[in-house]
CSV table of C-alpha atoms and ligand atoms in Angstrom, one decimal:
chain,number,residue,atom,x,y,z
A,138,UNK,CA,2.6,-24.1,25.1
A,139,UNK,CA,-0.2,-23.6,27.6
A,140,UNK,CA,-3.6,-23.1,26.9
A,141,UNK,CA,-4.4,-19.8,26.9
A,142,UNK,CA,-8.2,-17.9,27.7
A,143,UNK,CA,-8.3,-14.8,25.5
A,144,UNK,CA,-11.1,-12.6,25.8
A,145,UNK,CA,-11.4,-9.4,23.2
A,146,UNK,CA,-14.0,-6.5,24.6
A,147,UNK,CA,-15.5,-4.5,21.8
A,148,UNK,CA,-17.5,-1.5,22.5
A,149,UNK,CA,-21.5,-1.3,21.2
A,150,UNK,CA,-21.9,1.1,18.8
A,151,UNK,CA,-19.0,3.5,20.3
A,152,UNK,CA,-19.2,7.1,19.2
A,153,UNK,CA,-23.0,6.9,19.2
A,154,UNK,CA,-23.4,5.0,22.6
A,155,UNK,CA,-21.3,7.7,23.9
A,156,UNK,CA,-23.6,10.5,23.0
A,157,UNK,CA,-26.9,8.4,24.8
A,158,UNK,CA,-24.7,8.9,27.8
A,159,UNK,CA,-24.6,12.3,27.5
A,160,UNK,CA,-28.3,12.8,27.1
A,161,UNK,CA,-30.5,9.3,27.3
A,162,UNK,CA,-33.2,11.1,25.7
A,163,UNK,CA,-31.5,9.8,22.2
A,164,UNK,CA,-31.6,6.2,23.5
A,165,UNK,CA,-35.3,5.7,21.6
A,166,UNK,CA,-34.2,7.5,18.1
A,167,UNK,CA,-32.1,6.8,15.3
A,168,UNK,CA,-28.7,8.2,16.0
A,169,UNK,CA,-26.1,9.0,13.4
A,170,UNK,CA,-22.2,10.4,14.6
A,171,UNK,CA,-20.9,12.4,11.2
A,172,UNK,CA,-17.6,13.7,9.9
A,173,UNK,CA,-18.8,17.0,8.2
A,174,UNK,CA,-16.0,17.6,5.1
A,175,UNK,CA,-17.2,21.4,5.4
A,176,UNK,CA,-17.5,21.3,1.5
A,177,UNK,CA,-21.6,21.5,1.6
A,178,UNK,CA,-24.2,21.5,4.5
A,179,UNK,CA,-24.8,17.7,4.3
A,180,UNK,CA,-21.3,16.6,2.6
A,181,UNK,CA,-19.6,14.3,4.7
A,182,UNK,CA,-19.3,10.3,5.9
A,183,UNK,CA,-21.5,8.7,8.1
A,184,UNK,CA,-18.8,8.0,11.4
A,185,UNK,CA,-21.3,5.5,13.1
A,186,UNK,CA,-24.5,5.1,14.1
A,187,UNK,CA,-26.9,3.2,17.2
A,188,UNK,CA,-28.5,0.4,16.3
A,189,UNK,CA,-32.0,2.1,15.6
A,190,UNK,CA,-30.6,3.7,12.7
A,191,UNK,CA,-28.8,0.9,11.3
A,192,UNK,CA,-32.5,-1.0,10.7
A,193,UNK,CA,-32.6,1.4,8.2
A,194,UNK,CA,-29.7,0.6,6.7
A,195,UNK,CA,-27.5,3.7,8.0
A,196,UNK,CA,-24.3,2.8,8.8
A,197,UNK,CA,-20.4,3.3,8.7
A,198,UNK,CA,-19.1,5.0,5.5
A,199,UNK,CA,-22.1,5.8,3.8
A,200,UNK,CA,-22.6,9.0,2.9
A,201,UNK,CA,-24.5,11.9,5.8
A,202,UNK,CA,-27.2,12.8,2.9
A,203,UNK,CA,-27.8,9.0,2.0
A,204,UNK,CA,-28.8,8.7,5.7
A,205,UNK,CA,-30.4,11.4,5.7
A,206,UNK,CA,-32.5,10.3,2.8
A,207,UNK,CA,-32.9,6.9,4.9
A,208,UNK,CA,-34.0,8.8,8.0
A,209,UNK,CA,-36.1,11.2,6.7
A,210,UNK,CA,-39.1,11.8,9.2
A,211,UNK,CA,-38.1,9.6,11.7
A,212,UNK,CA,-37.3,11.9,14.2
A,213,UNK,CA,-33.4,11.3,13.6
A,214,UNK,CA,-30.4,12.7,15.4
A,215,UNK,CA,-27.4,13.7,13.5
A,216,UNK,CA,-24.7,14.8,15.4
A,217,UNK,CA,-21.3,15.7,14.8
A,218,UNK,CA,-18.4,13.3,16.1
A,219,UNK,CA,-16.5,14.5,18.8
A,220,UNK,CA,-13.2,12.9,19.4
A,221,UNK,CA,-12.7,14.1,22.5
A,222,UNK,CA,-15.2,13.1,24.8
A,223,UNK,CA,-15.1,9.7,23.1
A,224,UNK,CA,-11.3,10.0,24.1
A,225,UNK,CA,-12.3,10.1,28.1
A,226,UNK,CA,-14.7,7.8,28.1
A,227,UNK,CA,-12.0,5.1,26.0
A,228,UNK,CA,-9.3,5.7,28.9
A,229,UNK,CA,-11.5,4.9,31.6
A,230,UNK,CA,-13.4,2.0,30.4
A,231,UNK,CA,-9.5,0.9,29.1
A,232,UNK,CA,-8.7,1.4,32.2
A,233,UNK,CA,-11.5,-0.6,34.2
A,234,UNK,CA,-10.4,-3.5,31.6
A,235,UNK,CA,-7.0,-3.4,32.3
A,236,UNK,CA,-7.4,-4.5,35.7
A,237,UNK,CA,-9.4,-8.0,35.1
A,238,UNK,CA,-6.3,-8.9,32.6
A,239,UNK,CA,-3.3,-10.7,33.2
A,240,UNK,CA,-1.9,-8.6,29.7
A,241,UNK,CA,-3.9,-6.2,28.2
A,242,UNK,CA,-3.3,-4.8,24.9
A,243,UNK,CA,-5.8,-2.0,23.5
A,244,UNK,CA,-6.3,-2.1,19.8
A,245,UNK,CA,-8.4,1.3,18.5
A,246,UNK,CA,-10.4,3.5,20.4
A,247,UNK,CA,-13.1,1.0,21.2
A,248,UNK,CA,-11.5,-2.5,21.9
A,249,UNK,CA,-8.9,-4.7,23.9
A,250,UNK,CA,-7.4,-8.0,24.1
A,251,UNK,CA,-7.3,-9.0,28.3
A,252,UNK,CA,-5.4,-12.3,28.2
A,253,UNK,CA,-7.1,-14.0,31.2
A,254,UNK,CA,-5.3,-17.7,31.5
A,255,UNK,CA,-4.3,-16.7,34.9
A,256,UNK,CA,-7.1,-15.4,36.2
A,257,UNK,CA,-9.6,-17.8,35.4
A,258,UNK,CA,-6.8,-20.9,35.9
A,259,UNK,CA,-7.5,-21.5,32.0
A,260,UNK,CA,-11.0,-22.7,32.7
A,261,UNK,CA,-13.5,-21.1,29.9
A,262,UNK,CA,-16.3,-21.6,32.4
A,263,UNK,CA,-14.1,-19.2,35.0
A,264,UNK,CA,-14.0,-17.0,31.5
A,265,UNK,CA,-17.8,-16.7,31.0
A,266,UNK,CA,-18.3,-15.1,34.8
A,267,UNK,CA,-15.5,-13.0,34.6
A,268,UNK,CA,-16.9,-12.1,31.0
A,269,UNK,CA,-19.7,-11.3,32.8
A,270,UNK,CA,-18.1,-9.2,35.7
A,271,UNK,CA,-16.6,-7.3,33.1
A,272,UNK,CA,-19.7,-6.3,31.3
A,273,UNK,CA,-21.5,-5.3,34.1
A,274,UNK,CA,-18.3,-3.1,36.3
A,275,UNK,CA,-18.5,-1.2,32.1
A,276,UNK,CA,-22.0,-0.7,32.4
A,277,UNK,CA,-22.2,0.3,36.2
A,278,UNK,CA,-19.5,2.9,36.1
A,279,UNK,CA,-19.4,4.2,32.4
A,280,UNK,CA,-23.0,3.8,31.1
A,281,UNK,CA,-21.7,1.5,28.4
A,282,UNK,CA,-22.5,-1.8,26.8
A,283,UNK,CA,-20.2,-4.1,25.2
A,284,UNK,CA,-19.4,-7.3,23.2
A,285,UNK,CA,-17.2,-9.8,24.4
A,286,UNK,CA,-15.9,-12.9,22.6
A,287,UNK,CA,-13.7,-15.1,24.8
A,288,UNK,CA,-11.2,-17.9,23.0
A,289,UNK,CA,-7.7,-20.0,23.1
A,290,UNK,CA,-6.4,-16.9,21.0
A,291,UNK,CA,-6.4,-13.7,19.7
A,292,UNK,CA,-8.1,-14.5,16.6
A,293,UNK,CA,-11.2,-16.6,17.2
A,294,UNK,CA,-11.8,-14.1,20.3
A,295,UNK,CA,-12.2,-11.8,17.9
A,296,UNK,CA,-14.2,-13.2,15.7
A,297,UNK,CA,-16.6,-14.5,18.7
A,298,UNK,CA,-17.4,-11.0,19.8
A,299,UNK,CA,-18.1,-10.1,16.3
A,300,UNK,CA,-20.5,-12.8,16.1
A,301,UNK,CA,-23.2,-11.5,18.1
A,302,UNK,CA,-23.9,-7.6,18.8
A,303,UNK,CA,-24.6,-5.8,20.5
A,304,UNK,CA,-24.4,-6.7,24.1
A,305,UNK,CA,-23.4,-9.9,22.9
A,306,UNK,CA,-21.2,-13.0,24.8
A,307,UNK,CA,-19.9,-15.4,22.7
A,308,UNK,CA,-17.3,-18.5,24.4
A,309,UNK,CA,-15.5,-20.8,22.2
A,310,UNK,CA,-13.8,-23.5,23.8
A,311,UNK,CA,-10.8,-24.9,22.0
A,312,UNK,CA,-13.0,-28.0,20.8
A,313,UNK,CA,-15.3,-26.2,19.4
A,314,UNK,CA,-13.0,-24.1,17.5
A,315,UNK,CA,-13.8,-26.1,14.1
A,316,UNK,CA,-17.4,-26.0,14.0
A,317,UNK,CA,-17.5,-22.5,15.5
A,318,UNK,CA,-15.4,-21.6,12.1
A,319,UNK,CA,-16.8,-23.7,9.5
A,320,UNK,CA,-20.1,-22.4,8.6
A,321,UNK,CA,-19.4,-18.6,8.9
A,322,UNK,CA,-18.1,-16.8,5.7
A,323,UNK,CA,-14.3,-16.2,4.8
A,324,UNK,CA,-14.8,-12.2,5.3
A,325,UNK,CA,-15.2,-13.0,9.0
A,326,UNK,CA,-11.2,-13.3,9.0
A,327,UNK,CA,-9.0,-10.3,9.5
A,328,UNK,CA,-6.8,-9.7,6.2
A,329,UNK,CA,-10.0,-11.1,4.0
A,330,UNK,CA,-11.0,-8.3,2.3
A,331,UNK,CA,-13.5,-8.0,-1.0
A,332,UNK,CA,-10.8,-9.2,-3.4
A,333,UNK,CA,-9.4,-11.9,-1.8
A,334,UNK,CA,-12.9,-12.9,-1.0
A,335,UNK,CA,-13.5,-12.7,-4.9
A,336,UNK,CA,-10.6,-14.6,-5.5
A,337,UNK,CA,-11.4,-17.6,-3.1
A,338,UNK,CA,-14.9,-17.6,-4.7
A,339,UNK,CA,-13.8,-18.5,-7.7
A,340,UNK,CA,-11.7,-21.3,-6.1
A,341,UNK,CA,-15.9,-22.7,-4.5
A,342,UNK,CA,-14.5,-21.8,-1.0
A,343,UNK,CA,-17.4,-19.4,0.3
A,344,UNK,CA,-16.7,-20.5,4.2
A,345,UNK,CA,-14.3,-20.9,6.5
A,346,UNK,CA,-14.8,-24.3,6.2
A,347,UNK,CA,-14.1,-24.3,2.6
A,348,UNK,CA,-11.0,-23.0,3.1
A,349,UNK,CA,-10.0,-25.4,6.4
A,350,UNK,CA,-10.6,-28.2,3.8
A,351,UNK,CA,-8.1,-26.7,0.8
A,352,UNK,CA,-4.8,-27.8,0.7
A,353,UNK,CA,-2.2,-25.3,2.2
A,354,UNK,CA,0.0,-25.6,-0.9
A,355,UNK,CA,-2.7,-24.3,-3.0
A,356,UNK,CA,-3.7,-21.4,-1.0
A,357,UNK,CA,0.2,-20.8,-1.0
A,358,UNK,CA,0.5,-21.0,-5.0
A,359,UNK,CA,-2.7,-18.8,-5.0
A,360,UNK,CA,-2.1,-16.2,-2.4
A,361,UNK,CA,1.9,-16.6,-1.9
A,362,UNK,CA,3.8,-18.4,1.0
A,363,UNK,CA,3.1,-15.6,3.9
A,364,UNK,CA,-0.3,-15.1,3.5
A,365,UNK,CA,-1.3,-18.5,2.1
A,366,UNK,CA,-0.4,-19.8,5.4
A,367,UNK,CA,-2.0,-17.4,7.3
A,368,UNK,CA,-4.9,-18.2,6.1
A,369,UNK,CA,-4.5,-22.0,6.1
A,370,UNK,CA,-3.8,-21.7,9.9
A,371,UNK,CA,-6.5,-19.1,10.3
A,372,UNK,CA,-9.2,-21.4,9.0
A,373,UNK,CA,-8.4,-23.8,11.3
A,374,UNK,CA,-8.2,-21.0,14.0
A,375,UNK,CA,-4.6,-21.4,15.2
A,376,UNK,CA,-3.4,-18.2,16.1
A,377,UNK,CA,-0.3,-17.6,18.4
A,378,UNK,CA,-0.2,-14.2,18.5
A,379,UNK,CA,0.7,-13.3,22.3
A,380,UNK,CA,-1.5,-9.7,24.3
A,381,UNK,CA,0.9,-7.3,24.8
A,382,UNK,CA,0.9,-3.9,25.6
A,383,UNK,CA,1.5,-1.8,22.4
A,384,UNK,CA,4.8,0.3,22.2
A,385,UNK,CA,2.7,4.0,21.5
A,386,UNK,CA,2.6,4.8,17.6
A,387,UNK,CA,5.0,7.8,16.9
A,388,UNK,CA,4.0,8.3,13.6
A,389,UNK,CA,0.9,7.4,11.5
A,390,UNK,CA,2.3,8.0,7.1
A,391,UNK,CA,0.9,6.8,3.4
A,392,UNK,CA,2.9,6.3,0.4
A,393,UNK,CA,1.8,5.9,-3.1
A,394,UNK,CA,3.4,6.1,-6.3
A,395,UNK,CA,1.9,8.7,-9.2
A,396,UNK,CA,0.1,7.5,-12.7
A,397,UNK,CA,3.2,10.0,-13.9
A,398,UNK,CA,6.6,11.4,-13.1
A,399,UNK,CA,5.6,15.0,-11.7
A,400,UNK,CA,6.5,18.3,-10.7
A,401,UNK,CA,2.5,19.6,-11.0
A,402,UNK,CA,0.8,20.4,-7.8
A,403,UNK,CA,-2.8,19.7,-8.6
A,404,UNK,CA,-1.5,16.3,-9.8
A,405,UNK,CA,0.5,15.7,-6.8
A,406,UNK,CA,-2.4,17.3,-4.2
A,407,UNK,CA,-5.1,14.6,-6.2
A,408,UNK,CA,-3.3,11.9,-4.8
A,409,UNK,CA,-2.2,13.0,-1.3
A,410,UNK,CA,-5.7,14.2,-0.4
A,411,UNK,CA,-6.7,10.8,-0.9
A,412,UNK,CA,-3.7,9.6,1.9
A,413,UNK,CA,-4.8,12.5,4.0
A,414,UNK,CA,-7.8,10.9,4.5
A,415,UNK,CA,-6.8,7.6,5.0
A,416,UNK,CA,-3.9,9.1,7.7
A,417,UNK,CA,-7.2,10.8,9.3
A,418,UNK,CA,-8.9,8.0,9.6
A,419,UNK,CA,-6.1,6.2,11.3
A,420,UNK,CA,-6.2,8.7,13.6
A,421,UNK,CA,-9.8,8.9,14.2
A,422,UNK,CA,-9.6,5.1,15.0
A,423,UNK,CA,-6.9,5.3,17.6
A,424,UNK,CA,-8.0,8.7,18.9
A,425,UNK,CA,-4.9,10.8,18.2
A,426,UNK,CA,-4.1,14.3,17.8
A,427,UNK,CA,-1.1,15.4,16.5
A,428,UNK,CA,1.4,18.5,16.2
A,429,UNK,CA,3.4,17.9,13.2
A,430,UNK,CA,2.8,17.2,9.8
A,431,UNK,CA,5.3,16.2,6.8
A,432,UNK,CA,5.5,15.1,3.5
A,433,UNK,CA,7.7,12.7,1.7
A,434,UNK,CA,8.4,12.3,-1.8
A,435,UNK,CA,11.1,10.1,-3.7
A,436,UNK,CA,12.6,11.9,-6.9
A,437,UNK,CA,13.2,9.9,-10.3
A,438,UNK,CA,16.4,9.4,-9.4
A,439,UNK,CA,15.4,7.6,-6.3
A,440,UNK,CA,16.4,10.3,-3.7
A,441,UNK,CA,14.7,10.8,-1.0
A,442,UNK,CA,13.1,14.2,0.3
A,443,UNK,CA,11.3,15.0,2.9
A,444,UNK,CA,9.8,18.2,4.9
A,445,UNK,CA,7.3,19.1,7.9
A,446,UNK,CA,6.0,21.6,9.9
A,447,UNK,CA,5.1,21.4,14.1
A,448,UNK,CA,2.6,23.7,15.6
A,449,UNK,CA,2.3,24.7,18.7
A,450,UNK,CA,-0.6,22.3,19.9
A,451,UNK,CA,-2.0,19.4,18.9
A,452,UNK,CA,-5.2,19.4,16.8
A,453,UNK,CA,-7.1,16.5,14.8
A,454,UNK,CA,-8.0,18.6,11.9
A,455,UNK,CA,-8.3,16.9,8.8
A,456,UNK,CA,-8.7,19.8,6.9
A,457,UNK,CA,-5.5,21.7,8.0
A,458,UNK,CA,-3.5,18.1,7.1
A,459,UNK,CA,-4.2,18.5,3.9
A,460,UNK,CA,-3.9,22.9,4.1
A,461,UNK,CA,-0.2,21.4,5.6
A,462,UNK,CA,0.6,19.5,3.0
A,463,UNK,CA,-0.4,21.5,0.3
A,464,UNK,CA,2.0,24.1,1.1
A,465,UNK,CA,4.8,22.0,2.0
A,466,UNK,CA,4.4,20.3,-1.4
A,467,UNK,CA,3.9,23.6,-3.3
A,468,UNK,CA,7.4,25.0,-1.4
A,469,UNK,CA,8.9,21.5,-2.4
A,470,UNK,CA,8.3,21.4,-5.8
A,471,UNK,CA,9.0,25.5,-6.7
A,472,UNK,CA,12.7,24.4,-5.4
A,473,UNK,CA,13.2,21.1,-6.4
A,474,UNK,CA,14.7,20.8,-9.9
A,475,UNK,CA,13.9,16.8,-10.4
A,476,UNK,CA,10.2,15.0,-10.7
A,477,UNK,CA,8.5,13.4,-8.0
A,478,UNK,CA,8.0,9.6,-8.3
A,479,UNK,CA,6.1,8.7,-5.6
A,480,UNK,CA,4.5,10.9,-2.5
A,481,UNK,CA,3.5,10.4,0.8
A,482,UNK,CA,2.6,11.9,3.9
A,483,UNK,CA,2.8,11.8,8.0
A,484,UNK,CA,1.6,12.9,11.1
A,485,UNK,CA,3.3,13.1,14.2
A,486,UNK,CA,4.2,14.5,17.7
A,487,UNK,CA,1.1,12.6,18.9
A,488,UNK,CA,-1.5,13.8,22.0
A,489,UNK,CA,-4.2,12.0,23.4
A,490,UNK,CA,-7.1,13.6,22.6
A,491,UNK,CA,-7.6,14.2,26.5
A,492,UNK,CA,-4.6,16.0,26.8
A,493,UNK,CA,-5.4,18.6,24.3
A,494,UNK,CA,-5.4,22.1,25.3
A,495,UNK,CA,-8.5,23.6,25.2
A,496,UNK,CA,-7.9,26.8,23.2
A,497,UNK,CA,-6.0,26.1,20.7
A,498,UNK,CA,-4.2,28.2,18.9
A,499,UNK,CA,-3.0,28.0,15.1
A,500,UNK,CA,0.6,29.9,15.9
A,501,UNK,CA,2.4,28.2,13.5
A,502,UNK,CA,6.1,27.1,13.7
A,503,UNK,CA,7.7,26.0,10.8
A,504,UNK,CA,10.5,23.1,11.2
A,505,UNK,CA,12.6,21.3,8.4
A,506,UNK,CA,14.1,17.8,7.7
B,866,LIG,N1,-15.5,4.5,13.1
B,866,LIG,C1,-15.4,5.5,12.2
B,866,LIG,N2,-15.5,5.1,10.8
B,866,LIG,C2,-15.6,3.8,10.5
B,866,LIG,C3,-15.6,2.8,11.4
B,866,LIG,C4,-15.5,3.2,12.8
B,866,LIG,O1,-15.4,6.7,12.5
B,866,LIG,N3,-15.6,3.5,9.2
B,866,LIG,C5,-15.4,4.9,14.6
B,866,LIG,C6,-16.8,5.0,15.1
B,866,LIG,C7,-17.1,3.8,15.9
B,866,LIG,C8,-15.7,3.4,16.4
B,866,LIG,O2,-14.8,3.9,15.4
B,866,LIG,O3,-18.0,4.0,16.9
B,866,LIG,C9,-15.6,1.9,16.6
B,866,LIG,O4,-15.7,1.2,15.4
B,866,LIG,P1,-16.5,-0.2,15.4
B,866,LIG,O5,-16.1,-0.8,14.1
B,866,LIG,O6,-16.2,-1.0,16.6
B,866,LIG,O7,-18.0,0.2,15.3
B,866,LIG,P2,-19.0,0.6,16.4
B,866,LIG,O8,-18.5,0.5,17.8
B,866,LIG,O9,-19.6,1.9,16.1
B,866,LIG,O10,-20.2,-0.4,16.2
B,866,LIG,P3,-20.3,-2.0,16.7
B,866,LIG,O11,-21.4,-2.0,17.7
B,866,LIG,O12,-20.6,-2.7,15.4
B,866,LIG,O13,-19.0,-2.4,17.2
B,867,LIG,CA1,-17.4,-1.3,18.5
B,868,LIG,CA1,-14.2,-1.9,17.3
């Protein structure tokens, strides 16, 4: 195989940076993009923030009064997110990327692979000035800084423009791959999560490193034959995954399976609000609307029923998802006769956010299948 020069362009501090270039009079305060749950004034996640506010510890997921708390007298801004706007300014910046990339593929609302081995005739030298290009066309025409790591694959790219932020450049070359890796902590790679993290701990591999040096039938025996190769190969930052366009979701869906056998509604609604939220934030990443909702649910005899409703434009309500599905599962279970095992949900019928109408209306048409 050839060598390849992978370079992965994340956006600084996305939603947030976003609402500096609307008004630059934010740039010198803490700023702090919230999903609002409507339940109480302050109720609600913290989306993201700039990096002001994250000195004082306010950051993704944490809750709007935590950072509130955090904030308090510093002349904070708290503003709420705004998918739309962040929507335009994705597709051009994905669109200014596109053209310094041999293949491009766009991964969320703030980030792309470019493969560049073309381009820069697979010299990582080449890669740093057209790293730099990049970063500077961004700023120039959208107001926007960014992080770029640039590697032999997809993976250590990755990890390279995590490395330093924000505005950060980060070049690995493929021989320095292995100390690049060792000394940085196993969380750093994708699919190593708090549990498996625990889990390794209690093997003594903290780093990277630790875990270059274990034997690949161990992690297999620990952490079975798919994974425990990924990670082997991983540690070692071997990666072959090719950039390429993605095929356009159609659907984004959860499925769990209840404590119980049920035909209750509240015990049914307590675990889909739960995937609701996970769906939304699927959208919110990829920065989706959607027309249709629908909700799935396999019986105790192992049948499998499903329902959904379309309206007549797309929105990116969380709160009328879960409206949706409440009433599709309350229908559902009045007229089925057997218990539900396990539940799920989906949206569909995707817009961009850009291509949303402006007014829109909540007409509903009701659809079965
Ligand atoms: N996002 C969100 N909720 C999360 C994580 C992210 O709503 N838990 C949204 C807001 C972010 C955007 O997705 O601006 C991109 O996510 P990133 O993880 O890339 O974070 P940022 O771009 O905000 O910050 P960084 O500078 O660390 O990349
Ligand atoms: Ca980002
Ligand atoms: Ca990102």
């Amino acid at each position: 195989m050839q060598a390849r020069v992978i370079m992965l362009v994340d956006l600084d501090y996305f939603f947030a940076q976003c609402e500096e270039v609307r008004d630059p009079s934010l740039k010198d305060k803490p700023v702090v993009i919230c999903v609002y749950s409507g339940r109480s004034q302050d109720s609600g996640a913290v989306s993201t923030s700039n990096y002001i506010a994250r000195k004082y510890g306010v950051k993704s997921g944490i809750s709007i009064s935590l950072a509130k708390k955090r904030l308090k007298e510093k002349d904070a801004m708290f503003l709420p997110v705004n998918h739309k706007f962040y929507g335009e300014v994705s597709e051009k910046i994905m669109e200014i990327l596109k053209g310094y990339a041999d293949r491009f593929e766009q991964v969320g609302i703030d980030e792309a692979y470019l493969d560049v081995s073309q381009k820069v005739k697979e010299n990582f030298e080449e890669a740093r000035k057209l790293a730099q290009k990049v970063k500077e066309d961004v700023k120039i025409q959208q107001k926007i800084t960014c992080s770029i790591g640039v590697g032999p694959n997809k993976l250590v790219a990755k990890i390279a423009a995590d490395i330093q932020k924000p505005e950060g450049l980060t070049i690995v070359k493929p021989e320095q791959i292995e100390s690049f890796l060792a000394s940085l902590p196993v969380g750093r790679l994708i699919g190593v999560g708090v549990k498996t993290e625990k889990k390794m701990e209690t093997l003594g591999i903290r780093t990277i490193g630790d875990l270059a040096k274990c034997d690949v039938q161990r992690l297999v025996e620990v952490f079975g034959k798919k994974f425990g190769r990924y990670l082997h190969n991983a540690s070692i930052g071997i990666d072959d995954a090719p950039v390429q366009e993605r095929r356009e979701v159609e659907s984004i869906s959860r499925i769990s399976t209840l404590k119980e056998d049920t035909r209750d509604l509240r015990i049914v609604l307590e675990k889909t609000d739960h995937l609701c939220e996970e769906v939304y934030a699927n959208l919110v990443q990829q920065g989706l609307s959607f027309r249709s909702v629908g909700i799935v649910a396999v019986m105790t005899d192992m049948t499998i029923r499903s329902r959904s409703k379309t309206f007549e434009n797309p929105t990116d309500n969380l709160g009328l998802i879960k409206k949706t599905v409440k009433e599709l599962f309350e229908k559902f279970l009045n007229e089925s006769e057997l218990e539900a095992r396990r539940v799920g949900i989906k949206v569909s019928n995707f817009a961009k956010k850009q291509e949303e109408q402006k007014q829109i209306t909540s007409f509903i048409r009701p659809t079965r299948n």
